[in-house]
Short mmCIF file of C-alpha atoms and ligand atoms in Angstrom, two decimals:
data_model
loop_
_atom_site.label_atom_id
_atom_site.label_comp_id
_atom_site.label_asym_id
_atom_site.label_seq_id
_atom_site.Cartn_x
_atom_site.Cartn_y
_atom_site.Cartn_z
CA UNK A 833 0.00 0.00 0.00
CA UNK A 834 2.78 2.48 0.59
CA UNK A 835 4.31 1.26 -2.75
CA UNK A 836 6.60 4.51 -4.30
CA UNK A 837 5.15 7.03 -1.44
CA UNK A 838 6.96 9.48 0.22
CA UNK A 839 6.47 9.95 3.65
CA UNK A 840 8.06 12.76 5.60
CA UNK A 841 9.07 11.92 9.51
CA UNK A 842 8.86 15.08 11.30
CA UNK A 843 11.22 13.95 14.58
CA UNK A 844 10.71 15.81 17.60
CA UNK A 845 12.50 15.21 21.01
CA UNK A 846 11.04 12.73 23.63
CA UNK A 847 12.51 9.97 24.87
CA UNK A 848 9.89 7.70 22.48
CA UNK A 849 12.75 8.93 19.68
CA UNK A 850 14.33 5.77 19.46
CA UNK A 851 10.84 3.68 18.79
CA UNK A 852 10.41 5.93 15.99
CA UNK A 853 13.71 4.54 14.22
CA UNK A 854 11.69 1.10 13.89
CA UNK A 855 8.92 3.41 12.48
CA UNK A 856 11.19 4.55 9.81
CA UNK A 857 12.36 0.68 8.87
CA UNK A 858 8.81 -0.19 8.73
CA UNK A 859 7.76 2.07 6.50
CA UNK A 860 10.68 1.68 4.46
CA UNK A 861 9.44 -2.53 4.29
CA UNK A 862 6.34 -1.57 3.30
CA UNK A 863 7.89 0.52 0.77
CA UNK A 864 7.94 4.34 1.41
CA UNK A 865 10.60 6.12 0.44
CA UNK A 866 11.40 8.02 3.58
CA UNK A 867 13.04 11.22 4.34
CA UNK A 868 13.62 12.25 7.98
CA UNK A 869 13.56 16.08 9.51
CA UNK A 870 14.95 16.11 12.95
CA UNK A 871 14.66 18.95 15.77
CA UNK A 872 17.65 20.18 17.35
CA UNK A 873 16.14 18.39 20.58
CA UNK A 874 15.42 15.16 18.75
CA UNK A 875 19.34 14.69 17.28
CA UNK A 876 20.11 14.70 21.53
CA UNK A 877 18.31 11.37 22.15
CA UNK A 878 19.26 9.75 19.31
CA UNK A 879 22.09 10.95 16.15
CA UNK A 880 20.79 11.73 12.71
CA UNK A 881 23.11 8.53 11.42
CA UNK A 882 20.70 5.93 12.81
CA UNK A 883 18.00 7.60 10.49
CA UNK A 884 20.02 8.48 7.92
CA UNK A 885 22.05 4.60 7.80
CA UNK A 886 17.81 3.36 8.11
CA UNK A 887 16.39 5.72 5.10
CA UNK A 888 20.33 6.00 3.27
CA UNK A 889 19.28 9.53 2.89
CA UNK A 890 20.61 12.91 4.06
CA UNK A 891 18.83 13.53 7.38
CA UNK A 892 17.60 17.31 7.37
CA UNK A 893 17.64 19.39 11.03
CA UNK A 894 18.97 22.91 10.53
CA UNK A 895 16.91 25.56 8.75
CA UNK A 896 20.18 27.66 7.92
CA UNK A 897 22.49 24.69 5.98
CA UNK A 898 23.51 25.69 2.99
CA UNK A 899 24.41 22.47 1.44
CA UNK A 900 21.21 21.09 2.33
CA UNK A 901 19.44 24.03 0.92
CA UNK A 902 21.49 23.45 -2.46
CA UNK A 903 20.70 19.47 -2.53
CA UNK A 904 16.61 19.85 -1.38
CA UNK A 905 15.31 23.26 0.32
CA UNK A 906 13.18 23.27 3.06
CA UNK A 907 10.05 24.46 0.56
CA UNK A 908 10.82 22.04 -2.06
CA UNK A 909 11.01 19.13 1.20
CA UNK A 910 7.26 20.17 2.32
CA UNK A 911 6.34 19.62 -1.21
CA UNK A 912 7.85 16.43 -1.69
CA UNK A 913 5.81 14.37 0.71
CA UNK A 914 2.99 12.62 -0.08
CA UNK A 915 2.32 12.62 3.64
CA UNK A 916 3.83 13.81 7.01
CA UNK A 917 4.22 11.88 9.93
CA UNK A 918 5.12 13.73 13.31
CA UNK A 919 7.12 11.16 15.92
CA UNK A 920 7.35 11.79 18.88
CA UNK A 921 4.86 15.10 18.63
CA UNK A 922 5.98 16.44 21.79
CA UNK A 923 3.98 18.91 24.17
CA UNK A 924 6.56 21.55 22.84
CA UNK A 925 6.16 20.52 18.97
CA UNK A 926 2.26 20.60 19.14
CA UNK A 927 2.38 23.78 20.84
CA UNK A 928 4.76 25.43 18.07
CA UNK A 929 2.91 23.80 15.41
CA UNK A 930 -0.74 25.34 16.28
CA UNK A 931 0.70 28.50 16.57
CA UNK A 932 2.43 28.52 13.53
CA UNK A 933 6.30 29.38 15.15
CA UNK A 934 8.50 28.69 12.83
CA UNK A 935 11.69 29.02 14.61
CA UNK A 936 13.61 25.62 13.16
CA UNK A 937 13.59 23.47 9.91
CA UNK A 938 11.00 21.05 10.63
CA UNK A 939 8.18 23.59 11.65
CA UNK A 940 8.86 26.02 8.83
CA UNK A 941 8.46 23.17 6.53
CA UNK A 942 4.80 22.17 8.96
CA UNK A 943 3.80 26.04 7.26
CA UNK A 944 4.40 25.57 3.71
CA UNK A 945 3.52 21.59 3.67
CA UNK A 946 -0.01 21.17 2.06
CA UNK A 947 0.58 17.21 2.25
CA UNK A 948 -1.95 15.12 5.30
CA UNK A 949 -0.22 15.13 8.52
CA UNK A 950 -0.30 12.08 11.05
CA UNK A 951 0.51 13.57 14.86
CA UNK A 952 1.87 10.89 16.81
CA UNK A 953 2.28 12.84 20.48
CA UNK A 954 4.11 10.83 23.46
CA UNK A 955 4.96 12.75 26.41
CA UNK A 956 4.40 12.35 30.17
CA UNK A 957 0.73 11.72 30.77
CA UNK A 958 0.23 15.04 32.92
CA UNK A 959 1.78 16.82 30.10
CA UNK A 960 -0.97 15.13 27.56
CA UNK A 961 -3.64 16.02 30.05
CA UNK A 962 -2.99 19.43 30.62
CA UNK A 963 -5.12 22.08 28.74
CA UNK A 964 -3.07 23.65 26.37
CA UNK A 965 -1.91 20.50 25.12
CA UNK A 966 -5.55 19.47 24.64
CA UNK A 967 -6.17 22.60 23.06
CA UNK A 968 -3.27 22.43 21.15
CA UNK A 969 -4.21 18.76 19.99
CA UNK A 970 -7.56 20.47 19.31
CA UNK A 971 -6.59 23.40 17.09
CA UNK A 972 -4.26 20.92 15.19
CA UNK A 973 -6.74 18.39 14.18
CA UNK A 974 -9.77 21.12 13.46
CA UNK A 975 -6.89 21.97 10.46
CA UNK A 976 -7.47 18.52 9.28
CA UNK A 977 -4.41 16.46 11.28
CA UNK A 978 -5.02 13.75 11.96
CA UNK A 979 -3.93 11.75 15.50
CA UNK A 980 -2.68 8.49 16.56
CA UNK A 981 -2.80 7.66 20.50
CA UNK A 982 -1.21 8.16 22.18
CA UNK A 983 -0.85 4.59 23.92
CA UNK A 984 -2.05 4.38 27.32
CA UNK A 985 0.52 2.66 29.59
CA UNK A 986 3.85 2.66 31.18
CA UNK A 987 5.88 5.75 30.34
CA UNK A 988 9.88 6.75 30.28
CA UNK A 989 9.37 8.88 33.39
CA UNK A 990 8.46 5.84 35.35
CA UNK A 991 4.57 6.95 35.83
CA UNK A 992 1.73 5.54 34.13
CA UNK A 993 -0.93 6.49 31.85
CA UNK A 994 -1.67 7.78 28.43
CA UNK A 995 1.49 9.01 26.85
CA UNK A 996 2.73 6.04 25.13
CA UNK A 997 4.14 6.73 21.16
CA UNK A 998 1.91 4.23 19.16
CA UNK A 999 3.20 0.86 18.08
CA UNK A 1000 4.85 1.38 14.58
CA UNK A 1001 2.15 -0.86 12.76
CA UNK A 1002 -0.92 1.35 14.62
CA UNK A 1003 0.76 4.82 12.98
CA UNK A 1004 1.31 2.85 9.90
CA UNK A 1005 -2.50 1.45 9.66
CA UNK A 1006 -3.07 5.38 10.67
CA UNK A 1007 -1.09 6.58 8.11
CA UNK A 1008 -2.77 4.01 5.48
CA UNK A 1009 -5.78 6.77 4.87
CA UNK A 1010 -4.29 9.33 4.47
CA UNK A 1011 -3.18 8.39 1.52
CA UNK A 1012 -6.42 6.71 0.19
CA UNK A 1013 -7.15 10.06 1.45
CA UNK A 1014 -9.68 9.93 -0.29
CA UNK A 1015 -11.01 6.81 1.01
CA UNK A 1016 -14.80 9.19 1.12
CA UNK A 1017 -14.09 10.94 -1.49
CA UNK A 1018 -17.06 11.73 -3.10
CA UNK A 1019 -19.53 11.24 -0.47
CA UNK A 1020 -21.54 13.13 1.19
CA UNK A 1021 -21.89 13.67 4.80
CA UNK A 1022 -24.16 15.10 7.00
CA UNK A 1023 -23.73 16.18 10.70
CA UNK A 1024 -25.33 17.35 13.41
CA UNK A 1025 -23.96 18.41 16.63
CA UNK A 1026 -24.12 20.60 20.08
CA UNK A 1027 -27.21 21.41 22.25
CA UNK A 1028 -30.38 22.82 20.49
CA UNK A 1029 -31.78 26.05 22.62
CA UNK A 1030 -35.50 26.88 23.03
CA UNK A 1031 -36.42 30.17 23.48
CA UNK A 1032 -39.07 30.73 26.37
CA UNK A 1033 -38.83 34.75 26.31
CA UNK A 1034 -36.43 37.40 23.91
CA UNK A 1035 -33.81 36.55 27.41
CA UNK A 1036 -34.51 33.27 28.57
CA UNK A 1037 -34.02 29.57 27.26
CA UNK A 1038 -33.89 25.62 28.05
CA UNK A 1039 -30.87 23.70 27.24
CA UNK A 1040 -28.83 21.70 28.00
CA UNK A 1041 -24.43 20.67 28.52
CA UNK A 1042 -24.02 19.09 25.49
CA UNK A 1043 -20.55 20.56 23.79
CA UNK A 1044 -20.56 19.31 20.19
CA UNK A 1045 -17.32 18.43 20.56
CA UNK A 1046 -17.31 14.67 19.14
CA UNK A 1047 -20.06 16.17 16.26
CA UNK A 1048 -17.18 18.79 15.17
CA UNK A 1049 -14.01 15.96 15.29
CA UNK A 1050 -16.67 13.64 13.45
CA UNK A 1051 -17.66 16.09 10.66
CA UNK A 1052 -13.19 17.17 10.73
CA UNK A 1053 -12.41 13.89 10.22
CA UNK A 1054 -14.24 12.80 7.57
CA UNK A 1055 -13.93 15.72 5.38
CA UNK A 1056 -9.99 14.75 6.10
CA UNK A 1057 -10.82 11.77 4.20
CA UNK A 1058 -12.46 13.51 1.37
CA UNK A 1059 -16.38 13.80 2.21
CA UNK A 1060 -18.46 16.61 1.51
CA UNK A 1061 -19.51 17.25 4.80
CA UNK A 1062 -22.37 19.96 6.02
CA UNK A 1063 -22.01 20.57 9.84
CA UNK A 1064 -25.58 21.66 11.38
CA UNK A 1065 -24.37 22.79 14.71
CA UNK A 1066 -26.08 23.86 17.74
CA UNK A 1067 -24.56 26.75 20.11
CA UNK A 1068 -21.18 26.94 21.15
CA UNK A 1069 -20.18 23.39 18.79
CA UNK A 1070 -16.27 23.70 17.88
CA UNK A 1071 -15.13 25.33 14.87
CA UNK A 1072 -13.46 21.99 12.95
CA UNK A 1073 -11.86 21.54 9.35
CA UNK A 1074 -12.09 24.38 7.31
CA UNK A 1075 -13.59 22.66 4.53
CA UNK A 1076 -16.67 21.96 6.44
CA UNK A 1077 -19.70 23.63 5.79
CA UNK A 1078 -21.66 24.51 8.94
CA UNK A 1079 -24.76 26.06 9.09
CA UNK A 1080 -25.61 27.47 12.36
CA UNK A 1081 -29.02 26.58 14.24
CA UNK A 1082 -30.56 27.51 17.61
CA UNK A 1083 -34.04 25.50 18.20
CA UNK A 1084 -35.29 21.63 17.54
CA UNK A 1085 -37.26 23.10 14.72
CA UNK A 1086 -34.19 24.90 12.90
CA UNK A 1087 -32.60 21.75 13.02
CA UNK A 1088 -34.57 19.88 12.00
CA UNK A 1089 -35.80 22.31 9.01
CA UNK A 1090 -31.67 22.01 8.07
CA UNK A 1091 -31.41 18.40 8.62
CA UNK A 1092 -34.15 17.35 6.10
CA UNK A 1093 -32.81 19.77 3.65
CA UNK A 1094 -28.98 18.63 3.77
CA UNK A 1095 -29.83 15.24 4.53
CA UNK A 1096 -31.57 14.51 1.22
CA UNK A 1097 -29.95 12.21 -0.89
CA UNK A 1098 -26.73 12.00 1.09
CA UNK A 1099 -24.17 9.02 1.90
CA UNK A 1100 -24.18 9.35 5.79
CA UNK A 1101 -26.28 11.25 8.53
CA UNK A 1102 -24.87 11.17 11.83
CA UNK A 1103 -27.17 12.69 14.61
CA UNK A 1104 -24.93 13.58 17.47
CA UNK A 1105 -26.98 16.48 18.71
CA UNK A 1106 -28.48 16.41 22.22
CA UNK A 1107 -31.63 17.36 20.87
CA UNK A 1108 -34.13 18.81 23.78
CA UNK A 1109 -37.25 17.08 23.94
CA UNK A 1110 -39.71 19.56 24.64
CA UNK A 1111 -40.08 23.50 23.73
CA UNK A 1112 -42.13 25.85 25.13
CA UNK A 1113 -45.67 25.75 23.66
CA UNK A 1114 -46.24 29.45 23.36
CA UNK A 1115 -42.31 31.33 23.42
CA UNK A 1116 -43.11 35.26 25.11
CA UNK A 1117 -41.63 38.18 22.81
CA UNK A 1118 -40.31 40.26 25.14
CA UNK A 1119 -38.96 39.77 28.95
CA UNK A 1120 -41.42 37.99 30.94
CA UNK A 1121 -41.78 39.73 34.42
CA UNK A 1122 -41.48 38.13 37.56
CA UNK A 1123 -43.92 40.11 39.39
CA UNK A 1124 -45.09 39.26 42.62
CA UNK A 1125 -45.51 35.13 41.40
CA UNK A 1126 -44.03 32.32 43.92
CA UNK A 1127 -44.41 29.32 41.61
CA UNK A 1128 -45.52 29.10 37.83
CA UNK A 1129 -46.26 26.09 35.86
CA UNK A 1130 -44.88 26.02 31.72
CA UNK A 1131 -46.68 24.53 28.90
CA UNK A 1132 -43.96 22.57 27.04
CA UNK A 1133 -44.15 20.43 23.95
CA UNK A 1134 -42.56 17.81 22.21
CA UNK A 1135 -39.79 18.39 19.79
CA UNK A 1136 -39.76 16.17 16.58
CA UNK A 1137 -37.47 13.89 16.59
CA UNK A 1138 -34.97 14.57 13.96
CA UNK A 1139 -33.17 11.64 13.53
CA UNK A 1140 -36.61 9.57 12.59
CA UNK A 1141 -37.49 12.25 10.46
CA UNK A 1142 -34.14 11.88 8.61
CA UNK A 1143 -34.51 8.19 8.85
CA UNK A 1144 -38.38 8.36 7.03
CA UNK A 1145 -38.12 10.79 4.40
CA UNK A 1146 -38.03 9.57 0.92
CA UNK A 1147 -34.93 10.86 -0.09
CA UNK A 1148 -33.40 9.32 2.78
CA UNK A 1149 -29.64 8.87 3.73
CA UNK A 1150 -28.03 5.59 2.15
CA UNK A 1151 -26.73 5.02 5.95
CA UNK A 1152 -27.99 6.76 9.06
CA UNK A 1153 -26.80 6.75 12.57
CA UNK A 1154 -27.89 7.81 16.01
CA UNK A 1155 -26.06 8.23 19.24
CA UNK A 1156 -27.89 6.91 22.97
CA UNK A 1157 -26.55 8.67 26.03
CA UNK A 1158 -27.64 6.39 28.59
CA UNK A 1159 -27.16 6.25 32.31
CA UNK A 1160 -27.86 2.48 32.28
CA UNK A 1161 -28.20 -0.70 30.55
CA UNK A 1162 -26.50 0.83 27.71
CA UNK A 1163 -26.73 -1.61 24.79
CA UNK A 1164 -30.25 -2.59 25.56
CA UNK A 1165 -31.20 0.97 25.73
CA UNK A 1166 -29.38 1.48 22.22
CA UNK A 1167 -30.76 -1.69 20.23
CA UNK A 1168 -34.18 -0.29 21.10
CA UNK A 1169 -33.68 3.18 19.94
CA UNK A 1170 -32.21 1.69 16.86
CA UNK A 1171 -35.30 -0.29 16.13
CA UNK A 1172 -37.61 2.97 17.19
CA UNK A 1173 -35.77 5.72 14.97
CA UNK A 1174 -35.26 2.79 11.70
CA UNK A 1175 -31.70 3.77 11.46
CA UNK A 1176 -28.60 1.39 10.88
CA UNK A 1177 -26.62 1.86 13.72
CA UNK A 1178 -26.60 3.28 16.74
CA UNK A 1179 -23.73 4.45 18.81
CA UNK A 1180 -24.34 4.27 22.89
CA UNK A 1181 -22.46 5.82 25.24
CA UNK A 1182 -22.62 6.63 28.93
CA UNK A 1183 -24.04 9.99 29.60
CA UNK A 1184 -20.88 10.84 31.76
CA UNK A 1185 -18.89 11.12 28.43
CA UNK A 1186 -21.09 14.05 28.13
CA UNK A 1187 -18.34 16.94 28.12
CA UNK A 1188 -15.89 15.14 29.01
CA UNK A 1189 -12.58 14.79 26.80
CA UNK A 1190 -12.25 11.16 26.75
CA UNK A 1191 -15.09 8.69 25.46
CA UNK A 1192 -16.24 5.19 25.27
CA UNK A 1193 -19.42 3.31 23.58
CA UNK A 1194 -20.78 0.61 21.78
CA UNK A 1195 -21.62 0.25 18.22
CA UNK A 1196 -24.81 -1.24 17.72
CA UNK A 1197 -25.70 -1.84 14.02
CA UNK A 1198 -28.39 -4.58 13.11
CA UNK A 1199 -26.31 -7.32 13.46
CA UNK A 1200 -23.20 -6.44 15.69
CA UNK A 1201 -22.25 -4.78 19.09
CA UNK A 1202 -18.88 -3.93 19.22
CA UNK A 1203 -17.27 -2.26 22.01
CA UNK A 1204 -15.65 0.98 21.13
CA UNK A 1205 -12.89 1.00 23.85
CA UNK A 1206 -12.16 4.39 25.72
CA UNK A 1207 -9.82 6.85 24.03
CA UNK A 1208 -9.41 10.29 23.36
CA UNK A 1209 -12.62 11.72 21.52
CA UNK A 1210 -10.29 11.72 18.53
CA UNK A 1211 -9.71 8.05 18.61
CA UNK A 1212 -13.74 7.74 19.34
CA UNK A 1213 -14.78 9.33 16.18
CA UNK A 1214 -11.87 7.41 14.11
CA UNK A 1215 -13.38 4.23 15.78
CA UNK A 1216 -16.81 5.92 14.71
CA UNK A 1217 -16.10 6.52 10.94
CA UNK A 1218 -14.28 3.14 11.04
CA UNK A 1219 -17.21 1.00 11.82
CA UNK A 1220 -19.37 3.32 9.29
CA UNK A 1221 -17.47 2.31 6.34
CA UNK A 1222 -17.59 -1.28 7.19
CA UNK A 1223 -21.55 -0.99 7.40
CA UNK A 1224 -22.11 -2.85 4.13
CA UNK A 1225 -23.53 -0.38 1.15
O1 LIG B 2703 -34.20 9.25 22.20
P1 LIG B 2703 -32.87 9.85 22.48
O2 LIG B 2703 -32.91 11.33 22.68
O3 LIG B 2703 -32.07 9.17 23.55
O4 LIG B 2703 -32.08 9.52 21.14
C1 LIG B 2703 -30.84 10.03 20.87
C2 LIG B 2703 -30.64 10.13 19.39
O5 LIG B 2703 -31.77 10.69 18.78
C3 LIG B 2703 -29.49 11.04 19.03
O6 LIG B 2703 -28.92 10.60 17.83
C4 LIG B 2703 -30.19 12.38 18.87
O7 LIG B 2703 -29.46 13.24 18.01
C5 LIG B 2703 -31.50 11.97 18.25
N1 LIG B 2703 -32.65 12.83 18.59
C6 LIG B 2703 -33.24 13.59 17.59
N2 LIG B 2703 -34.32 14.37 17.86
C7 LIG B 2703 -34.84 14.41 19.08
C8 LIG B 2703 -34.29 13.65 20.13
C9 LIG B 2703 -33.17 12.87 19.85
O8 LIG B 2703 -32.74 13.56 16.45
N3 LIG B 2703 -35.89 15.18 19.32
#
């Protein structure tokens, strides 16, 4: 599959540097040609003549060296790739990349490179944690990166937890779509995400904590792989890839107006939104005023349900899927909501993954429940759009 490709490994410095020399080999076996751009920090755990006797090419870590300049330039290196793999991405190198420093030879070439990018981080796991990384790792894959782990397990620093660098063969099956980027090329997605928001007055509404946050890596991801995909997003849902097109909604019944109309006809619907039930029966224009009242009962009325809506029109999508946040007897729960809203799978999940960062499910399709084991929500939606291509067409 990698047959005549040529894969860039962007080398930061961790510890994990030395794994990624049996990356490079691997690769090479499977046959890349590979070309390797080292940090200064990098060429301190491990020399650039391990990668360059692995590749038997020049190994490229200094922005300002003339000869390498002369032989291939740092421009003509970010064109050359076919993709770009980032091993170890370190706290340090994620940080630098989303905000665009350019202040050595690998992340000037990160600017001008148009090629997919494969982020493999490994770092201490308080490091990984902490919230700039996250929002680093956040920034970096709304561009379109994608990320592999990392691995959750023992690290260098003698702690453990989720830090690992992935095993060679789980960046290389990463690295596989990228370039079959356009593995959904020519589908078309459609995605909805976040919490809808009923008005009950011009001030005051009824919500609820959904983020959108899985919605907007869903919708990022699979317009990395070449979908069309139309983002229908509820308040404050990420931005994500910038080839996404979102159209911004508010209510149950905005959504559900957009839904039908991008829906038609599509490939996929996904229906991650956290829909509210009810709405108030008759919204006030104005501010309502408290007055003297002690206790006040609402008239509030069902919402449509969008997702069976999708599911039942006539133009419906060739596959459509719905998430269950349950608090209990989650794959029961799910089958039956599956059966109820006629769509082809249906991904349950605990509700306490419900703003959190990491996430775990099943996938429930007619005829399989898999467990989707907990990960970042990266590796959740990968998992995700994983088990939606298998679905047979
Ligand atoms: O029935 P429940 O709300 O648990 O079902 C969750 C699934 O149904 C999600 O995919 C959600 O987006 C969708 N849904 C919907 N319209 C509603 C309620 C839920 O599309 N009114």
């Amino acid at each position: 599959m990698l047959n005549g490709k040529h894969i860039l490994l962007g080398i930061g410095g961790g510890i994990a540097v030395y794994r990624v020399a049996e990356l490079a080999r691997l690769l090479i076996k499977r046959g890349a040609e590979v070309r390797c751009v080292m940090t200064r920090s990098a060429c301190e755990f491990v020399t650039p003549m391990t990668f360059e006797a692995l590749t038997g090419q020049a190994v490229h870590n200094d922005l300002f060296d003339l000869t390498g300049e002369r032989t291939i330039g740092h421009i003509q290196l970010a064109r050359w790739a076919d993709a770009i793999v980032i091993a170890p991405a370190t706290a340090g190198l994620l940080a630098r990349l989303a905000h665009g420093i350019a202040d050595d030879l690998l992340s000037t070439i990160m600017l001008v490179a148009k090629a997919p990018v494969l982020l493999a981080p490994a770092m201490n796991h308080s490091m990984w944690h902490a919230e700039a990384t996250q929002r680093n790792v956040e920034t970096l894959t709304a561009r379109g990166m994608q990320l592999v782990g990392p691995a959750t397990g023992d690290l260098a620093c003698g702690e453990t937890g989720a830090g690992r660098l992935s095993e060679p063969e789980s960046i290389h099956d990463a690295l596989l779509p990228l370039l079959t980027t356009h593995a959904l090329k020519g589908q078309q997605w459609v995605i909805n995400a976040g919490p809808t928001v009923e008005a009950w007055d011009g001030v005051r509404t009824l919500s609820n904590r959904a983020t959108g946050t899985l919605g907007a890596l869903l919708a990022g991801q699979a317009a990395a792989l070449g979908a069309t995909v139309t983002l229908i997003a509820g308040p404050g849902t990420p931005p994500t890839h910038p080839q996404v097109q979102r159209i911004a909604v508010e209510s149950a019944l905005q959504m559900l107006a957009a839904c039908l109309q991008a829906g038609s006809d599509t490939d996929v619907f996904i229906g991650t939104a956290a829909v509210s039930d009810f709405r108030f029966a008759e919204p006030l224009a104005g501010k309502m005023k408290r007055g003297d009242t002690q206790s006040m009962s609402i008239d509030l009325i069902a919402n449509p349900d969008i997702i069976a809506a999708v599911a039942g029109m006539d133009a419906r999508p060739v596959r459509v899927i719905a998430f269950a946040a349950e608090a209990e007897k989650h794959i029961e729960n799910g089958r039956t909501k599956l059966l109820a809203k006629h769509v082809d799978a249906v991904v349950a999940n605990d509700i306490s993954n419900m703003g959190a960062s990491c996430a775990s499910g099943w996938w429930i399709s007619r005829d399989q429940e898999i467990k989707l084991n907990a990960g970042s929500k990266h590796i959740f939606a990968a998992a995700i759009i994983d088990q939606i291509t298998r679905l047979d067409r």
